[in-house]
XYZ file of C-alpha atoms in Angstrom:
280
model
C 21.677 -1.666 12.845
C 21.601 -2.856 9.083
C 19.382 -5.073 8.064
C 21.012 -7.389 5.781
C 18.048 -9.715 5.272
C 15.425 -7.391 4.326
C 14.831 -5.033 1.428
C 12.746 -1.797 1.420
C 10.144 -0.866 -1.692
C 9.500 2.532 -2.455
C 7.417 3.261 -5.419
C 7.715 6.478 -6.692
C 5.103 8.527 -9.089
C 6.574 12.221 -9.679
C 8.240 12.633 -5.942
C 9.058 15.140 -4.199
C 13.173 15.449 -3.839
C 13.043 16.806 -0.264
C 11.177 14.056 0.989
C 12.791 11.638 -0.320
C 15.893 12.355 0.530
C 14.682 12.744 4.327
C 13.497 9.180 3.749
C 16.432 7.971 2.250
C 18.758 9.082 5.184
C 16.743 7.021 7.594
C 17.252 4.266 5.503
C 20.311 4.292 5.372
C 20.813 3.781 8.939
C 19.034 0.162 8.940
C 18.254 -1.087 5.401
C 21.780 -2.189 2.797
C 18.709 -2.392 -0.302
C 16.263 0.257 -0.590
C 14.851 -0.242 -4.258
C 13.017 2.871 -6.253
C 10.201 1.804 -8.391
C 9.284 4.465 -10.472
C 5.393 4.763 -11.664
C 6.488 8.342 -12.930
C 6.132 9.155 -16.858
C 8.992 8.155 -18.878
C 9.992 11.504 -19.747
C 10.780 12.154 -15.705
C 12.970 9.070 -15.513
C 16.259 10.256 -16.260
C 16.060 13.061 -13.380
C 14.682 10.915 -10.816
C 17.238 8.242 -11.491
C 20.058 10.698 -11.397
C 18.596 12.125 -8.461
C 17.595 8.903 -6.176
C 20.903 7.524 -6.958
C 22.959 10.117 -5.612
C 21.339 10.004 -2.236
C 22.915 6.467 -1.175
C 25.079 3.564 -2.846
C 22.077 1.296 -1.166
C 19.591 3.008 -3.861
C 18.618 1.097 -6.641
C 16.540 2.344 -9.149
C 14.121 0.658 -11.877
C 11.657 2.825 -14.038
C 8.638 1.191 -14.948
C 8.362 3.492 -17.735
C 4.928 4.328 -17.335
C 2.513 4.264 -14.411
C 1.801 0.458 -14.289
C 0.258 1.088 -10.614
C 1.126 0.324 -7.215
C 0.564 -3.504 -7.533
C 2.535 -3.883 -10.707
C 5.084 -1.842 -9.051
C 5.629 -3.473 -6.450
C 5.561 -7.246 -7.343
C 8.280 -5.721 -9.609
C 10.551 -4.734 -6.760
C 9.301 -7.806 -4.699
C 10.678 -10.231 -7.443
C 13.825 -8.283 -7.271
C 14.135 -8.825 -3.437
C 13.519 -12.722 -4.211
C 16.400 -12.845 -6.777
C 18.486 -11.071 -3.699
C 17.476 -13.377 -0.976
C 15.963 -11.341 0.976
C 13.661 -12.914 4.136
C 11.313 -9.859 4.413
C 10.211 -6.735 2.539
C 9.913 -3.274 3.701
C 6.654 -1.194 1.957
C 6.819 2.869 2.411
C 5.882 5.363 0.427
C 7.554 8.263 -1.105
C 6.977 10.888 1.475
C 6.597 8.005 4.674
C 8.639 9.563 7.376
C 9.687 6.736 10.281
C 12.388 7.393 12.232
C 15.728 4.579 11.986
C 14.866 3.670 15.799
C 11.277 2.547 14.974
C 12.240 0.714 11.354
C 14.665 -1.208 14.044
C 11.718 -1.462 16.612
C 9.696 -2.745 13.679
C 11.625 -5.524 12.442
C 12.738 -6.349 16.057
C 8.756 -6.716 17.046
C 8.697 -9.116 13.851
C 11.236 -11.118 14.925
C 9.406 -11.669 18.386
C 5.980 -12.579 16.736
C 6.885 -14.779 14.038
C 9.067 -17.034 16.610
C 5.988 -17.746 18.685
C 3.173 -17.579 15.765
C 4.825 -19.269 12.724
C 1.182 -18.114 10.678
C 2.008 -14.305 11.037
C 3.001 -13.111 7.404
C 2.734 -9.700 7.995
C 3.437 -6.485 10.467
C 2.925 -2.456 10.107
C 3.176 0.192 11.641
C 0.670 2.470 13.031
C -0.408 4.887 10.832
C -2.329 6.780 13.690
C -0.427 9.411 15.942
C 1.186 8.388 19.132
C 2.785 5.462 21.116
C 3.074 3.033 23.780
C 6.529 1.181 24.080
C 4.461 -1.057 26.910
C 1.667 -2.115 24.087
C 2.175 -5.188 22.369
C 1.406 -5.708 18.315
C -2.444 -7.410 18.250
C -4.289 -8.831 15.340
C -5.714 -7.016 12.565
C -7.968 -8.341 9.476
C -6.000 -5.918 7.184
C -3.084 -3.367 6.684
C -1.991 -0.472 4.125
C 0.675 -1.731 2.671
C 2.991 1.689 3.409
C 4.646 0.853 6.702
C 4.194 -2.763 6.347
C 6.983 -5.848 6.915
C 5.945 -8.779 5.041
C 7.885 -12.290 4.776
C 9.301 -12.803 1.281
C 7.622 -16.287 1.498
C 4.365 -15.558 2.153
C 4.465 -14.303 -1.948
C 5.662 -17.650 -2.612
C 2.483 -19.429 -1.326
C 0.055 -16.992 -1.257
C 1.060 -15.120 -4.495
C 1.654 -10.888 -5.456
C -0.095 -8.209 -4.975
C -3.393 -8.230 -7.696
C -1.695 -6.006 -10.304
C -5.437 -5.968 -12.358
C -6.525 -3.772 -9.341
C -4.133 -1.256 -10.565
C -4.781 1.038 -7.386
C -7.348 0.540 -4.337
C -8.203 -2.251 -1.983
C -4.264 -3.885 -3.614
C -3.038 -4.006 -0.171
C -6.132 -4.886 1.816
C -7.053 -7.797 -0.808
C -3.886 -9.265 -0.433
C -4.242 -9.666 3.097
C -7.847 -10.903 2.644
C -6.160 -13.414 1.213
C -3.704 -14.363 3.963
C -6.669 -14.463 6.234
C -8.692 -16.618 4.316
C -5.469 -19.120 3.995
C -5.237 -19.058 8.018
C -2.445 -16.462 8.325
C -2.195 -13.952 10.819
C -1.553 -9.995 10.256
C -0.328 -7.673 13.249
C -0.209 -4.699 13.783
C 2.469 -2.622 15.926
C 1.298 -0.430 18.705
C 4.230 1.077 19.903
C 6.016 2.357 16.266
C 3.878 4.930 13.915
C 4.955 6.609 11.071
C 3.573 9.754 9.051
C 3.997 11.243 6.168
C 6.020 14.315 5.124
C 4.565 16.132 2.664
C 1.683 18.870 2.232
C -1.783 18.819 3.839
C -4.194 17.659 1.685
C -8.034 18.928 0.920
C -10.037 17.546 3.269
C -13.877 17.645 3.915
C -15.215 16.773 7.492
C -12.187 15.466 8.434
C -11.652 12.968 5.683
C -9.217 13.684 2.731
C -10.647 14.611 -0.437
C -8.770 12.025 -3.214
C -8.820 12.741 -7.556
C -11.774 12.292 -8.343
C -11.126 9.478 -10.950
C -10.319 7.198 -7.813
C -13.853 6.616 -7.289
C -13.371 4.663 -10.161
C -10.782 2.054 -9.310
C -12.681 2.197 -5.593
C -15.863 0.424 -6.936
C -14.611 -1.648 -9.828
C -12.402 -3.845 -7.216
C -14.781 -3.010 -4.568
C -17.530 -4.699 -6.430
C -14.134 -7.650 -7.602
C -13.902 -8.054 -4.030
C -17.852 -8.819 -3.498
C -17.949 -11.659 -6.001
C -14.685 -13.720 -4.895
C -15.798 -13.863 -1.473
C -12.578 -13.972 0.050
C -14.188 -12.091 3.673
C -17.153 -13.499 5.750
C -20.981 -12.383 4.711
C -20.769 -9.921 7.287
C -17.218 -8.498 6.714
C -18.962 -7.815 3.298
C -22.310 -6.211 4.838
C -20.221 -4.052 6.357
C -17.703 -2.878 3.246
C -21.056 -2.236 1.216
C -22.129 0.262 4.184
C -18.583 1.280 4.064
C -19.102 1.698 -0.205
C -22.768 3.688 0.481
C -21.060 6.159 3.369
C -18.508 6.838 0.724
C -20.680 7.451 -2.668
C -22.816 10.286 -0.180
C -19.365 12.096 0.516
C -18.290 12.065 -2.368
C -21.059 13.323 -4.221
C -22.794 14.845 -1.589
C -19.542 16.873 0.085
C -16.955 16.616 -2.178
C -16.726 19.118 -4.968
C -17.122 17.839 -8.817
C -19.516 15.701 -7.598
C -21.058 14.818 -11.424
C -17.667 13.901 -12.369
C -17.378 11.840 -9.410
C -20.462 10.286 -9.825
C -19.412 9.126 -13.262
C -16.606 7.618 -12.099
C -18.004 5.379 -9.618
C -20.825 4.946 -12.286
C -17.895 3.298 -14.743
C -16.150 1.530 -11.948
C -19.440 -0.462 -10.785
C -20.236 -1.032 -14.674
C -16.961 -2.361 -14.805
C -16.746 -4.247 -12.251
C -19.407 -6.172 -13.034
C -18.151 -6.860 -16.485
C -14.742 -7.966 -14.901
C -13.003 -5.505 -16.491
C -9.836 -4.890 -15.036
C -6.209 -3.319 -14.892
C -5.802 0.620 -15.931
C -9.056 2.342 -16.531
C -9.489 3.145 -20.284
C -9.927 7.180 -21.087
């Protein structure tokens, strides 16, 4: 079944072909406007276009012409649904693999919640391994955006995705602020997705990230402290969260002085209010 009401996001940042096309023939099957947003340097935006837009007369591509970040990206492709008409948006990533049944199951379980709570903004899918068709979608405080359904409106009133976050906490500070305006988030238990490509480094089970993401981590970490937009101990808890995640990354992680630095700038900044891209 096509959905003629909703569009699907995909921001791209140097992507692998194979992967995308596998994503783009599931779409296909259930979304008539799958828009490309491309973070990816300039210089790669010829290809990619060329490339995306031979998979499917639904693509649409835009080039950001630089990486803006996910936020900027995809308020960019959200204002684009708008113009359309759209009543929801569909958030995956590049390499997101979800099959056309459970993109249908998806917007079908939407459908079904926001008839009998007219506060839900928001639905995604389960990121974690394995199903159960006889489990219905519960509340959550926050989502990932990838694999996430949101209501076109809900931008309207609540406004886009904080593009002065760049990267980190985008998705879960957006619905911090649904919560805090009395909106309700699900979340699906009977349709996961994965994704396709690669296994990355991990350390004790937990995947080893750049290590210049420690700096956008604590700079909107430490945002997120001062605009209390989550109870006192929602916070208590995210500052544990922060500590847990300073000792594995210096003390597990490799480049551990470089990572250090990073989360060194990003606290400095953050308490500065210094946002958007992080200066070299």
């Amino acid at each position: 079944m096509v959905h003629n009401d909703t569009g699907c996001i995909v921001v791209l940042f140097k992507p692998d072909y194979r992967a995308l096309a596998i994503l783009v023939k599931r779409l296909n099957n259930c979304m008539s406007t799958i828009l490309m947003i491309d973070n990816s340097p300039q210089e790669d935006s010829v290809s990619n276009q060329h490339f995306v837009e031979s998979l499917s007369p639904s693509v649409k591509y835009i080039s950001m012409r630089m990486n803006a970040g996910i936020a900027a990206a995809q308020n960019k492709g959200i204002l684009e649904c708008l113009k359309s008409g759209f009543k929801y948006v569909l958030f995956l990533d590049q390499d997101s693999f979800m099959t056309d049944v459970n993109l249908n199951k998806l917007y079908s379980e939407f459908q079904q919640i926001t008839i009998k709570d007219h506060t839900a903004v928001c639905i995604g899918a389960n990121p974690q391994t394995g199903e159960d068709i006889n489990k219905k979608p519960v509340k959550v405080k926050e989502l990932i955006s990838s694999g996430s359904m949101i209501k076109l409106s809900a931008f309207e009133f609540l406004g886009m995705f904080r593009d002065d976050f760049f990267i980190d906490f985008v998705d879960y500070e957006w619905c911090w602020r649904a919560r805090k305006a009395q909106k309700t988030i699900y979340i699906s238990q009977s349709v996961s997705f994965s994704h396709q490509v690669g296994n990355p480094p991990r350390r004790m089970g937990r995947i080893v990230s750049a290590p210049f993401r420690n700096y956008y981590f604590f700079r909107n970490f430490w945002i997120i402290l001062k605009e209390n937009l989550i109870p006192e101990k929602e916070k208590r808890k995210l500052i544990l969260d922060a500590i847990k995640h300073i000792v594995f990354e210096v003390g597990i992680c490799p480049q551990r002085f470089k990572r250090l630095h990073y989360i060194y700038r990003g606290i400095t900044d953050g308490a500065r209010n210094r946002m958007g891209q992080m200066i070299l």
